[in-house]
Short mmCIF file of C-alpha atoms in Angstrom, two decimals:
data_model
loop_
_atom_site.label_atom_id
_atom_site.label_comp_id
_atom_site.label_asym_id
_atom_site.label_seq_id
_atom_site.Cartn_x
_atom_site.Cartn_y
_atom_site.Cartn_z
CA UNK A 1 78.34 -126.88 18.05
CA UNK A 2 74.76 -126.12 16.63
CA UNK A 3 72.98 -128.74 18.35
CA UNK A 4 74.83 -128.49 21.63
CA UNK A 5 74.07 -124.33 21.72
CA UNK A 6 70.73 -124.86 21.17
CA UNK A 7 70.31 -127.92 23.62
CA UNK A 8 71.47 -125.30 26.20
CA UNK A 9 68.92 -122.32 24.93
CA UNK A 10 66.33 -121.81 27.68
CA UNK A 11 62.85 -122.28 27.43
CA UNK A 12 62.37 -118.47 26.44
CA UNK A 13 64.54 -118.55 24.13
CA UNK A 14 63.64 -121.54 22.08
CA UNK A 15 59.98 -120.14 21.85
CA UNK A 16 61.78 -116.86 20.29
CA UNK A 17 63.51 -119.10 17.49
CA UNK A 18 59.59 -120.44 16.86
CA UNK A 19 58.22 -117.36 16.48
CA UNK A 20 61.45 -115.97 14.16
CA UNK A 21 61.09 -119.05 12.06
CA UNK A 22 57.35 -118.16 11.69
CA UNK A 23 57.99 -114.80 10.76
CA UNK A 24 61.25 -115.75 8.51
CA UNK A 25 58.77 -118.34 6.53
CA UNK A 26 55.67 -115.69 6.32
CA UNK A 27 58.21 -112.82 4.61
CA UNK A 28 60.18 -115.67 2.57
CA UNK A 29 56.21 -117.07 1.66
CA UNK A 30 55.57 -113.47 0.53
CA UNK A 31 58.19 -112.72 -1.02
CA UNK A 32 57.56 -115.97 -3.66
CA UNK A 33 53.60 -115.05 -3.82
CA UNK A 34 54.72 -111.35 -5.08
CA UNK A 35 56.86 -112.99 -7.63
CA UNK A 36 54.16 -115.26 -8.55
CA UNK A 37 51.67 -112.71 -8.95
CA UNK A 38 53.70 -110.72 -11.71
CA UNK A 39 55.46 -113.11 -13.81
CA UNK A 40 58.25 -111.13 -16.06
CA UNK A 41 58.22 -112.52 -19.74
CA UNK A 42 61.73 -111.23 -20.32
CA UNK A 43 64.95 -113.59 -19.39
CA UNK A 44 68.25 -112.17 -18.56
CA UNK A 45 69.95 -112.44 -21.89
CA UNK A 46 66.87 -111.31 -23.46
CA UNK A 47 67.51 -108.08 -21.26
CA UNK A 48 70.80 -107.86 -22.26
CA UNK A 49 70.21 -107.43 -25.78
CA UNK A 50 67.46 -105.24 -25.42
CA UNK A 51 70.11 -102.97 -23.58
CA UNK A 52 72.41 -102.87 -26.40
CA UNK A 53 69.82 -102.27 -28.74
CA UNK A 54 68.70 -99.63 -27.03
CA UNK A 55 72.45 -97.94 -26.74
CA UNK A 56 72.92 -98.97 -30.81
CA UNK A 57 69.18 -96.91 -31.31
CA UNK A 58 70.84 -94.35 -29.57
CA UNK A 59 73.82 -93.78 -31.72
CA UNK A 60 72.36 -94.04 -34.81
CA UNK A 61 69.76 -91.54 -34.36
CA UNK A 62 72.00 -89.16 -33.18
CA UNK A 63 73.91 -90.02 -36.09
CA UNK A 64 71.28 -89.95 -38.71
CA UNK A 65 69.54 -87.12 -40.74
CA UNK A 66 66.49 -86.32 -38.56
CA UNK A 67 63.94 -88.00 -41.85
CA UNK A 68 65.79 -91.25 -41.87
CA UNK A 69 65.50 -91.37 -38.03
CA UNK A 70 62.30 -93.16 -38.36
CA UNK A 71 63.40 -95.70 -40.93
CA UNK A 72 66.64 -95.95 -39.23
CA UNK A 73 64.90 -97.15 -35.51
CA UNK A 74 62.30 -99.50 -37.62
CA UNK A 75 65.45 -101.44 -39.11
CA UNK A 76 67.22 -102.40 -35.17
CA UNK A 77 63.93 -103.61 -34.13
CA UNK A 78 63.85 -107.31 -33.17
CA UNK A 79 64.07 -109.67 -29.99
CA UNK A 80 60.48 -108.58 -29.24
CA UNK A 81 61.91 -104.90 -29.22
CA UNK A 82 60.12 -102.87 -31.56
CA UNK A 83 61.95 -98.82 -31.74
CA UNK A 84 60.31 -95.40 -33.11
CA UNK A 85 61.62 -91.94 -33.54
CA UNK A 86 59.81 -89.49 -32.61
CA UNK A 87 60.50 -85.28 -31.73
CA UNK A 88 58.02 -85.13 -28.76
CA UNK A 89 56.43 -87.93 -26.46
CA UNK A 90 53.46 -88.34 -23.55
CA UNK A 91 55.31 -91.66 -22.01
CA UNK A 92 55.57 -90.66 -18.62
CA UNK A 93 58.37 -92.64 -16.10
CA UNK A 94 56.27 -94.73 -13.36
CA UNK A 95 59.50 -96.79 -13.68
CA UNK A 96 60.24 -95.80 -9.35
CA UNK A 97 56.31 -97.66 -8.78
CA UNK A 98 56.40 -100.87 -9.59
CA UNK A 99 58.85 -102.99 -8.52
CA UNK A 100 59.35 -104.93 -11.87
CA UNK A 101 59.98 -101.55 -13.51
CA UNK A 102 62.24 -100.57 -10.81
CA UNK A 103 64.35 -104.15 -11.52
CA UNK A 104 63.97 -103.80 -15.05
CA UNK A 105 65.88 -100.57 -15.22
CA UNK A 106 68.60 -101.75 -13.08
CA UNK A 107 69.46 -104.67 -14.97
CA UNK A 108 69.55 -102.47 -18.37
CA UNK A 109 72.14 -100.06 -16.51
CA UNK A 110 73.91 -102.36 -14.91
CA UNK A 111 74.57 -104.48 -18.88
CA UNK A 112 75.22 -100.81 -20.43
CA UNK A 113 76.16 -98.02 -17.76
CA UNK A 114 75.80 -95.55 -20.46
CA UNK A 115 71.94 -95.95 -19.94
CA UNK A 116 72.42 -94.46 -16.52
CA UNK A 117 73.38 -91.25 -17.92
CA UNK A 118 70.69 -90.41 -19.97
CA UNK A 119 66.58 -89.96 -19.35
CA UNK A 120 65.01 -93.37 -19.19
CA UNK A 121 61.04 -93.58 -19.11
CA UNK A 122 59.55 -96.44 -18.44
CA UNK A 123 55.70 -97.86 -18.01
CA UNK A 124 53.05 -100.21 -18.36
CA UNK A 125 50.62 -100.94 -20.89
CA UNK A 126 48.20 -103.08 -22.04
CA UNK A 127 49.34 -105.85 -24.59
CA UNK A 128 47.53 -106.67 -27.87
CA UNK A 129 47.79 -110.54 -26.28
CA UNK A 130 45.01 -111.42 -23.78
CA UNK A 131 46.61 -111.60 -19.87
CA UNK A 132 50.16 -109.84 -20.89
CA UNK A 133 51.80 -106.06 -20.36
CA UNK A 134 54.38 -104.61 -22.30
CA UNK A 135 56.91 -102.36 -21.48
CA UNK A 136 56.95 -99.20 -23.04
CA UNK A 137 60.06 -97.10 -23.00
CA UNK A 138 61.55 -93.66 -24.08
CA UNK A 139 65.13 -92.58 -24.40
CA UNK A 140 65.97 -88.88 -24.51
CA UNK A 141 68.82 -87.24 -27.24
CA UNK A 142 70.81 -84.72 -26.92
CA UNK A 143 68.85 -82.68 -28.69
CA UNK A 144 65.70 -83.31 -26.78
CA UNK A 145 64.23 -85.80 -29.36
CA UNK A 146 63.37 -89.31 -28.13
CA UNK A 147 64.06 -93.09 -28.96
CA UNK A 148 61.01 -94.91 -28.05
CA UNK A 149 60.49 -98.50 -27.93
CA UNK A 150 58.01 -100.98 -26.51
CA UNK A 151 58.87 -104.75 -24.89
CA UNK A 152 55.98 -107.30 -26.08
CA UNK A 153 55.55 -109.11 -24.05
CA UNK A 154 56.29 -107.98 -20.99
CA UNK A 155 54.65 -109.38 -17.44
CA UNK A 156 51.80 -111.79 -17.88
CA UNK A 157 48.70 -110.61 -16.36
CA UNK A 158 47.96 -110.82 -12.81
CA UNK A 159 46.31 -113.73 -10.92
CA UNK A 160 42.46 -112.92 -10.31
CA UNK A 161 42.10 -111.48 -6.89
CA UNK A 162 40.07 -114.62 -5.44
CA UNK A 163 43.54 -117.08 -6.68
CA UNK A 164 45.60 -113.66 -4.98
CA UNK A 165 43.66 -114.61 -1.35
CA UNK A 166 43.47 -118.63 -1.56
CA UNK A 167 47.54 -118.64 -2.25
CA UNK A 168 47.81 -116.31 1.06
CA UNK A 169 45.49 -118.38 3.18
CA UNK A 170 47.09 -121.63 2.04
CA UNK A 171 50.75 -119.49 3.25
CA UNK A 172 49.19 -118.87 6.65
CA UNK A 173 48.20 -122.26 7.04
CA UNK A 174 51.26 -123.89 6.28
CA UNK A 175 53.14 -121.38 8.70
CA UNK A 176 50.91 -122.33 11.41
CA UNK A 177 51.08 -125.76 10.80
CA UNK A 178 55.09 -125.26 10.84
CA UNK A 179 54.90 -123.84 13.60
CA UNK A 180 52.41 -125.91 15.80
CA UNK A 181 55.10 -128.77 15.00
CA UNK A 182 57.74 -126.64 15.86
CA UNK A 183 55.73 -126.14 19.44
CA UNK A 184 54.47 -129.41 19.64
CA UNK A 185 58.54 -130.83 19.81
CA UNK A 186 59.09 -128.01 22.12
CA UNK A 187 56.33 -128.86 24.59
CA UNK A 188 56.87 -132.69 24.01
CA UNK A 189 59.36 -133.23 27.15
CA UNK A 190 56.80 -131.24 29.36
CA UNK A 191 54.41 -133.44 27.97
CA UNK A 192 56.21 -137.10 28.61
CA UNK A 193 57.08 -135.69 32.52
CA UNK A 194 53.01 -135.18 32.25
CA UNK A 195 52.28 -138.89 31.60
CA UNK A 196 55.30 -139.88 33.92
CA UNK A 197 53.54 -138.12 36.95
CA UNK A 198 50.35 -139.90 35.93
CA UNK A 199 51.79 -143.39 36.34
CA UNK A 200 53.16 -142.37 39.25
CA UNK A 201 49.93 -141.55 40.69
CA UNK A 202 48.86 -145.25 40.03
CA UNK A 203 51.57 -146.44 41.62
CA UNK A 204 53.79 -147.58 38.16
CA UNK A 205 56.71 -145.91 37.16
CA UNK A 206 56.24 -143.79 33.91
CA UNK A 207 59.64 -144.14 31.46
CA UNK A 208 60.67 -140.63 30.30
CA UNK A 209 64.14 -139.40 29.03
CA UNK A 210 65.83 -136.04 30.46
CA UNK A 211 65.51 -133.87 27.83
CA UNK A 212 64.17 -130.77 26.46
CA UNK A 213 65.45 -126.68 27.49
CA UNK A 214 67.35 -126.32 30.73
CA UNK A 215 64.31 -125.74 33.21
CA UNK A 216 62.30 -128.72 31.60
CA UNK A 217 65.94 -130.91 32.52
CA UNK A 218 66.14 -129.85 35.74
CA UNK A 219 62.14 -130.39 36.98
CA UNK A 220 62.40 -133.81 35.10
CA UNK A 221 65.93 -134.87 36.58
CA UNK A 222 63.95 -133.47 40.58
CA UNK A 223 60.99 -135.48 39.45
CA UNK A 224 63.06 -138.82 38.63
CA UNK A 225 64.14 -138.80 42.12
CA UNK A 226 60.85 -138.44 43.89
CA UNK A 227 59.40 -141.09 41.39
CA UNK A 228 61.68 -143.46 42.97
CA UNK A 229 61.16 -142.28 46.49
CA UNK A 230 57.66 -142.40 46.10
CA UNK A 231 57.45 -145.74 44.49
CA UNK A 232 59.77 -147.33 46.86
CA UNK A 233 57.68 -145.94 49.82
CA UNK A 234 54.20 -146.90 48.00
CA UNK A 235 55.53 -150.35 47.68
CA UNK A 236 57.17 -150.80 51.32
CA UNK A 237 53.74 -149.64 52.51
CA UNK A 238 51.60 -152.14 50.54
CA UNK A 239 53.91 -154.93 51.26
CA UNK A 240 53.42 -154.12 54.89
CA UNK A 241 49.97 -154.12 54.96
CA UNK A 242 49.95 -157.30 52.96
CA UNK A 243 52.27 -159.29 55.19
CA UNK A 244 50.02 -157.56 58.17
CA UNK A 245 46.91 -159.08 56.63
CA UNK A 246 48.41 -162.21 55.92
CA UNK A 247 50.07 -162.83 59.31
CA UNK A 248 46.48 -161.90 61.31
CA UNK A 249 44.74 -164.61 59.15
CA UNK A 250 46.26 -167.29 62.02
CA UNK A 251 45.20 -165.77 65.11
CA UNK A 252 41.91 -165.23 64.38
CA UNK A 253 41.70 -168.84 62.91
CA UNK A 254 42.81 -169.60 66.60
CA UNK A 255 39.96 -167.56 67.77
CA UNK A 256 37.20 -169.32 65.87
CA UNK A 257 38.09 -172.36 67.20
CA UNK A 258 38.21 -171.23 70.77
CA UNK A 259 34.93 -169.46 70.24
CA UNK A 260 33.74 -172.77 68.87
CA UNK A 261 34.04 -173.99 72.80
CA UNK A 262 32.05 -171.50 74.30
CA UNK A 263 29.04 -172.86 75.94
CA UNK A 264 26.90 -169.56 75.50
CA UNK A 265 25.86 -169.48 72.42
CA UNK A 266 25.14 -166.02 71.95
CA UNK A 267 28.46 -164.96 73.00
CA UNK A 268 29.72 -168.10 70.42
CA UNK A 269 27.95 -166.17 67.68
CA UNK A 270 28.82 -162.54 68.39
CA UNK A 271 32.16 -163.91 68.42
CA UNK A 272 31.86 -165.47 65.27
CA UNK A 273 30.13 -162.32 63.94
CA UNK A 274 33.55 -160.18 64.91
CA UNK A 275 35.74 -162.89 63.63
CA UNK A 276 33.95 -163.03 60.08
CA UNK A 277 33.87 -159.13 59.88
CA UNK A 278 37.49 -159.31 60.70
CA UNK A 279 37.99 -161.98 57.78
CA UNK A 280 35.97 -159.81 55.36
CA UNK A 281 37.98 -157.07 56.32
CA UNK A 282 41.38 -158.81 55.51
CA UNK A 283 40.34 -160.38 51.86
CA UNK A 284 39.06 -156.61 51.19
CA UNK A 285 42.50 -155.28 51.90
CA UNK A 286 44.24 -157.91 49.73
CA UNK A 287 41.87 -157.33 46.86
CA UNK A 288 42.37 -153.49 46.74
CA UNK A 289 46.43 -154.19 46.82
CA UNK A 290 46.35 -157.03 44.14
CA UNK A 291 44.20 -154.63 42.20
CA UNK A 292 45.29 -155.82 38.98
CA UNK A 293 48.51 -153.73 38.15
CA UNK A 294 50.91 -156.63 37.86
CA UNK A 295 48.24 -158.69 35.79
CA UNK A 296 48.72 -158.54 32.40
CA UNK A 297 45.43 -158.01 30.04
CA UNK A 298 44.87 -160.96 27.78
CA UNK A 299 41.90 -162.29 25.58
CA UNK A 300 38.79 -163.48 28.13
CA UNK A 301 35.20 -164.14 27.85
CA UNK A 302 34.06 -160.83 29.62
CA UNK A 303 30.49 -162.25 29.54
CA UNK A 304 31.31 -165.30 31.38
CA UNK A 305 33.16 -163.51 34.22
CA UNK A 306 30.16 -161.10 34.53
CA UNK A 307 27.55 -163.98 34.74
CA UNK A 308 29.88 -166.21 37.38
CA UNK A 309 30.01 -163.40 39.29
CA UNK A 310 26.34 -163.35 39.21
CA UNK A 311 25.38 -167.08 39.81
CA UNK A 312 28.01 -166.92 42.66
CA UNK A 313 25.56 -164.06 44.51
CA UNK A 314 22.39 -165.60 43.24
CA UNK A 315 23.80 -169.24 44.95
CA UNK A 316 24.29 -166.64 48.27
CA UNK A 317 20.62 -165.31 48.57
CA UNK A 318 20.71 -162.19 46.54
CA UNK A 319 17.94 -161.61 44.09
CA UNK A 320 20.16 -160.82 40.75
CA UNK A 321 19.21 -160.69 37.23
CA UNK A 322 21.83 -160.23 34.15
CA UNK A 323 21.16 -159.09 30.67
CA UNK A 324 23.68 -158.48 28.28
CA UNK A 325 25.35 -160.74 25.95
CA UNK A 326 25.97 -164.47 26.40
CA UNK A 327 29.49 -164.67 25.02
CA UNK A 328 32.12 -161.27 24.71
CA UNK A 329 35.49 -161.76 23.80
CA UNK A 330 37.98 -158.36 24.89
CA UNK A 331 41.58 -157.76 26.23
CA UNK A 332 41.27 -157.75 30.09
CA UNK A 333 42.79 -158.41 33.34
CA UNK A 334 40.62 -161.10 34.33
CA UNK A 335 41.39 -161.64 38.29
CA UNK A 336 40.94 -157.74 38.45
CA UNK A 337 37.44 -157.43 36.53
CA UNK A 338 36.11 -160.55 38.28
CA UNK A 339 37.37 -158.50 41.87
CA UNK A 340 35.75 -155.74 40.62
CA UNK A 341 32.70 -157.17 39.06
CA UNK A 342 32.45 -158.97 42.47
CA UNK A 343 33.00 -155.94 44.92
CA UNK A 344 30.01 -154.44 43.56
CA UNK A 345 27.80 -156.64 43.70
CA UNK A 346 28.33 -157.50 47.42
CA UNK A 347 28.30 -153.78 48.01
CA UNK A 348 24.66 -153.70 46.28
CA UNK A 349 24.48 -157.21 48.27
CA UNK A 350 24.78 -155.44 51.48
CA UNK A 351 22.39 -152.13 51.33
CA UNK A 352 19.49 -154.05 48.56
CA UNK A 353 17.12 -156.23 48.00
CA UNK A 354 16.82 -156.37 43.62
CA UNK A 355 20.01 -155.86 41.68
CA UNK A 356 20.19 -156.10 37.85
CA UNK A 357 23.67 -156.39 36.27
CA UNK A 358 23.87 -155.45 32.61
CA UNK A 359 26.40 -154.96 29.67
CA UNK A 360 26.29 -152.62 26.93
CA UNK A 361 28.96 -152.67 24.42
CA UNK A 362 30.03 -151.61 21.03
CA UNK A 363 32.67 -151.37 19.09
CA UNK A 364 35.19 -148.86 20.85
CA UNK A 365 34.07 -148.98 24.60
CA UNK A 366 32.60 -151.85 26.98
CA UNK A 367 29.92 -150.01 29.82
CA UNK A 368 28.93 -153.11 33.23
CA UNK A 369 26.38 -151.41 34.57
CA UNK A 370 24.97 -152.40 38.31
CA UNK A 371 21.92 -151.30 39.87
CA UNK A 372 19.96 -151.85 42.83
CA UNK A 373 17.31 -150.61 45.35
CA UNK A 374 18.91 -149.64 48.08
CA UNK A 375 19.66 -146.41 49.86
CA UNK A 376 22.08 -145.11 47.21
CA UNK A 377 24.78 -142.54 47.44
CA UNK A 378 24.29 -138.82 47.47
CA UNK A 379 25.74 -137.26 44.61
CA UNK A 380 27.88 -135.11 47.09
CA UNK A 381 29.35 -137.65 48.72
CA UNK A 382 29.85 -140.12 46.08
CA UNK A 383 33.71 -139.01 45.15
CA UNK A 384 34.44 -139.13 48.67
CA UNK A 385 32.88 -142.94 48.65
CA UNK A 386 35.03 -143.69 46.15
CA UNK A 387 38.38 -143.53 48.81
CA UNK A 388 40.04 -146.25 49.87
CA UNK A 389 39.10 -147.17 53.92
CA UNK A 390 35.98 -144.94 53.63
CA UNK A 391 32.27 -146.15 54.65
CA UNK A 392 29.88 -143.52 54.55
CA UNK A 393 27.01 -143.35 57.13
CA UNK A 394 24.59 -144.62 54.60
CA UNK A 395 25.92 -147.98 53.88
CA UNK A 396 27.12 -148.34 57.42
CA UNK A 397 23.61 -147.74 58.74
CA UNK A 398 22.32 -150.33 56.37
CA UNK A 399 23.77 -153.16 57.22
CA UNK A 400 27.74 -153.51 59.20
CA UNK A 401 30.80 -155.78 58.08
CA UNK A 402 32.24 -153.19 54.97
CA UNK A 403 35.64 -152.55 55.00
CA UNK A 404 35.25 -149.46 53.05
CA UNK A 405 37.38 -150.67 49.77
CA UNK A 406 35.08 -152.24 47.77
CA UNK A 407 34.33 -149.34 45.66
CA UNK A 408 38.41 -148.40 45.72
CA UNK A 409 39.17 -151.64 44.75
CA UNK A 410 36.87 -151.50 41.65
CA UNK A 411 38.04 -148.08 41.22
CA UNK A 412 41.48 -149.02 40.85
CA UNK A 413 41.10 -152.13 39.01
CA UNK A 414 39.36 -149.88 36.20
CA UNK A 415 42.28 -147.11 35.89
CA UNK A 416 45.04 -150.29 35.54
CA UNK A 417 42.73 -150.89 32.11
CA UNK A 418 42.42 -147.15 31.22
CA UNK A 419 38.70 -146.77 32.55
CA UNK A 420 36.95 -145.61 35.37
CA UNK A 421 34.32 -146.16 38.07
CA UNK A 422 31.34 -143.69 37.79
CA UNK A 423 28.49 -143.65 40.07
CA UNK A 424 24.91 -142.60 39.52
CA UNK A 425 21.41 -142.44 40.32
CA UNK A 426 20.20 -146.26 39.36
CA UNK A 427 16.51 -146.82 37.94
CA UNK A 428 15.45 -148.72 40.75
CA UNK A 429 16.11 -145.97 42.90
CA UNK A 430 19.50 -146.92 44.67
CA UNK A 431 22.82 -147.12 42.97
CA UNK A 432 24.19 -147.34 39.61
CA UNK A 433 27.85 -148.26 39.48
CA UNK A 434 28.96 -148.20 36.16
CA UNK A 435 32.55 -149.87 35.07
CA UNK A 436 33.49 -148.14 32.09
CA UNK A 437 36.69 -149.44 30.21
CA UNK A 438 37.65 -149.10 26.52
CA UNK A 439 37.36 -152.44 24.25
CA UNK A 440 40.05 -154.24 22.57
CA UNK A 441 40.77 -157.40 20.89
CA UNK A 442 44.10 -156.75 20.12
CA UNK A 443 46.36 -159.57 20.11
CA UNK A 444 43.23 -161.71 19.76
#
């Protein structure tokens, strides 16, 4: 019944509970450390007896000849009760003050009510045992004569203030650490519906349960069903575009060789020009869409893929140089790296002349670093580069045949590992494009 009226408490109303629970710990926390700090000496039996002692003092002095009064009170002393006579007194009742004093009394009273009736002083002293109090007491007579007696010991002696502080800073430590747990399992549906959205936005579908308060349920259970929709339409879309690039790979095999009969051969080669461009084209949009997602990572030479990648360019023209290690063994997609390894370095291909490829890594993170002297990319227009279908007037200008996914294709390849593609101003005065992706040899 419990769990099912708090499963329904709102969102409001579950952070109330935290911040009662808080409080409730704080006044139960101080409530023990006040205890703590005056420790009473005396146990409950031990107060009962003193009570009846005190009542037994009581009629015997009233009983006795006013010179055996004295003798009379020294012979009931015991139990760590010592009792006096006397005809006047100074002890003074602070017994309302402290709160010991205050629970001392009551308990007396409530083991003899006859206590109740009478005067009872009580107050502190100083013990003749280092770090102890006693309790020193006065009962009036009828006759306005008093039974004294004094309680050794009493309370041990207080905690030094600095101990006093560290004991309340280690309570308001543990009640915010109570309570950041208590918020953290309050916030933790928001929190999976977080990640969900995330791996929706690269085109996965992020596994979260319907739970948490009432509002968090009902976002989650609207979200579920435009996860689906979305992820349906995402993949009806890419599927299209792939069976669209696929299907126009035969005509414009059909073209080549009918531009192979031409007799002009300029027109034969502009042809040829606008048939490659439309090839280039094609294999870009299948690279961005097999991106990696569905590749699993597994244990690869990363070094090896880096320095194919730059033989291959070197065997096409391009003056490349590598320097980095000659052997690096990580969990990686491999098709997706090599795609994106290779998509930069025909974009530097393209718009340079020099392009140094380099790899820095250590023991948490793995940094392939491309550079070259071309034209670069302002910094203002670099996130906008970054878009898939996109060729800025800088790279177009440079040299044609992009299909504007090069960079999106690396892009995306990095966030299916958990990195990122960051651009920046190289060294040799054109681009740096940096893949940045964390290392791992797990499962190695």
């Amino acid at each position: 019944m419990a769990m099912r009226h708090l499963r329904s408490m709102g969102m409001v109303g579950r952070i109330a509970l935290v911040v009662a629970a808080a409080l409730l710990l704080e006044l139960l926390g101080n409530i023990a450390l006040h205890r703590w700090q005056e420790p009473e000496l005396v146990s409950a039996d031990q107060v009962r007896r003193i009570a009846a002692r005190l009542v037994e003092a009581e009629r015997v002095a009233v009983a006795a000849p006013v010179p055996d009064r004295g003798r009379a009170m020294h012979a009931l002393a015991g139990d760590g009760m010592t009792l006096n006579w006397v005809a006047r007194t100074v002890i003074t009742d602070i017994g309302a003050a402290p709160v010991r004093l205050g629970a001392m009394r009551d308990r007396m009273t409530r083991s003899e009510p006859s206590l109740a009736a009478g005067e009872l002083r009580l107050t502190l002293i100083p013990s003749t045992a280092p770090g102890r109090r006693d309790l020193l007491g006065a009962r009036r007579l009828a006759d306005g004569s008093f039974v004294t007696f004094r309680i050794s010991p009493f309370l041990g002696a207080p905690p030094r203030p600095n101990m006093v502080v560290a004991m309340h800073l280690l309570l308001t430590l543990s009640v915010l650490l109570v309570a950041v747990l208590m918020v953290r399992a309050l916030i933790r549906p928001l929190r999976d519906l977080a990640e969900a959205a995330d791996a929706t936005g690269h085109g996965r579908t992020g596994a979260f349960r319907i739970d948490g308060p009432p509002e968090v349920r009902r976002v989650a259970a609207a979200f579920s069903a435009m996860q689906a929709r979305l992820i349906r339409t995402m993949d009806d879309h890419t599927q299209s575009l792939i069976a669209v690039s696929h299907d126009l790979r035969t005509p414009i095999q059909r073209l080549h060789l009918r531009a192979s009969l031409i007799d002009d051969p300029e027109t034969r080669e502009a042809m040829a020009v606008d048939l490659r461009e439309m090839e280039h084209f094609i294999g870009s949009t299948l690279s961005y869409f097999r991106s990696g997602d569905e590749e699993a990572p597994r244990l690869v030479d990363l070094a090896a893929i880096v320095t194919t990648a730059v033989d291959t360019a070197a065997d096409l023209g391009a003056d490349i140089r590598y320097q980095g290690p000659d052997r690096f063994e990580t969990m990686a997609r491999p098709v997706a790296m090599k795609r994106a390894i290779t998509n930069l370095i025909d974009n530097a291909r393209r718009h340079a002349r020099r392009i140094d490829v380099s790899m820095h890594t250590d023991s948490e993170s793995i940094a392939i670093d491309i550079d070259d002297d071309g034209p670069g990319i302002p910094p203002d227009l670099r996130a906008e580069a970054i878009l898939p279908f996109r060729r800025l007037e800088v790279g177009a200008a440079q040299r044609p045949g992009g299909a504007g996914l090069g960079l999106a294709a690396a892009d995306r390849a990095m966030a299916a590992m958990g990195g990122k593609l960051i651009l920046a101003d190289s060294p040799l005065g054109g681009l740096k494009a940096r893949l940045a992706f964390p290392n791992s040899t797990e499962g190695a």
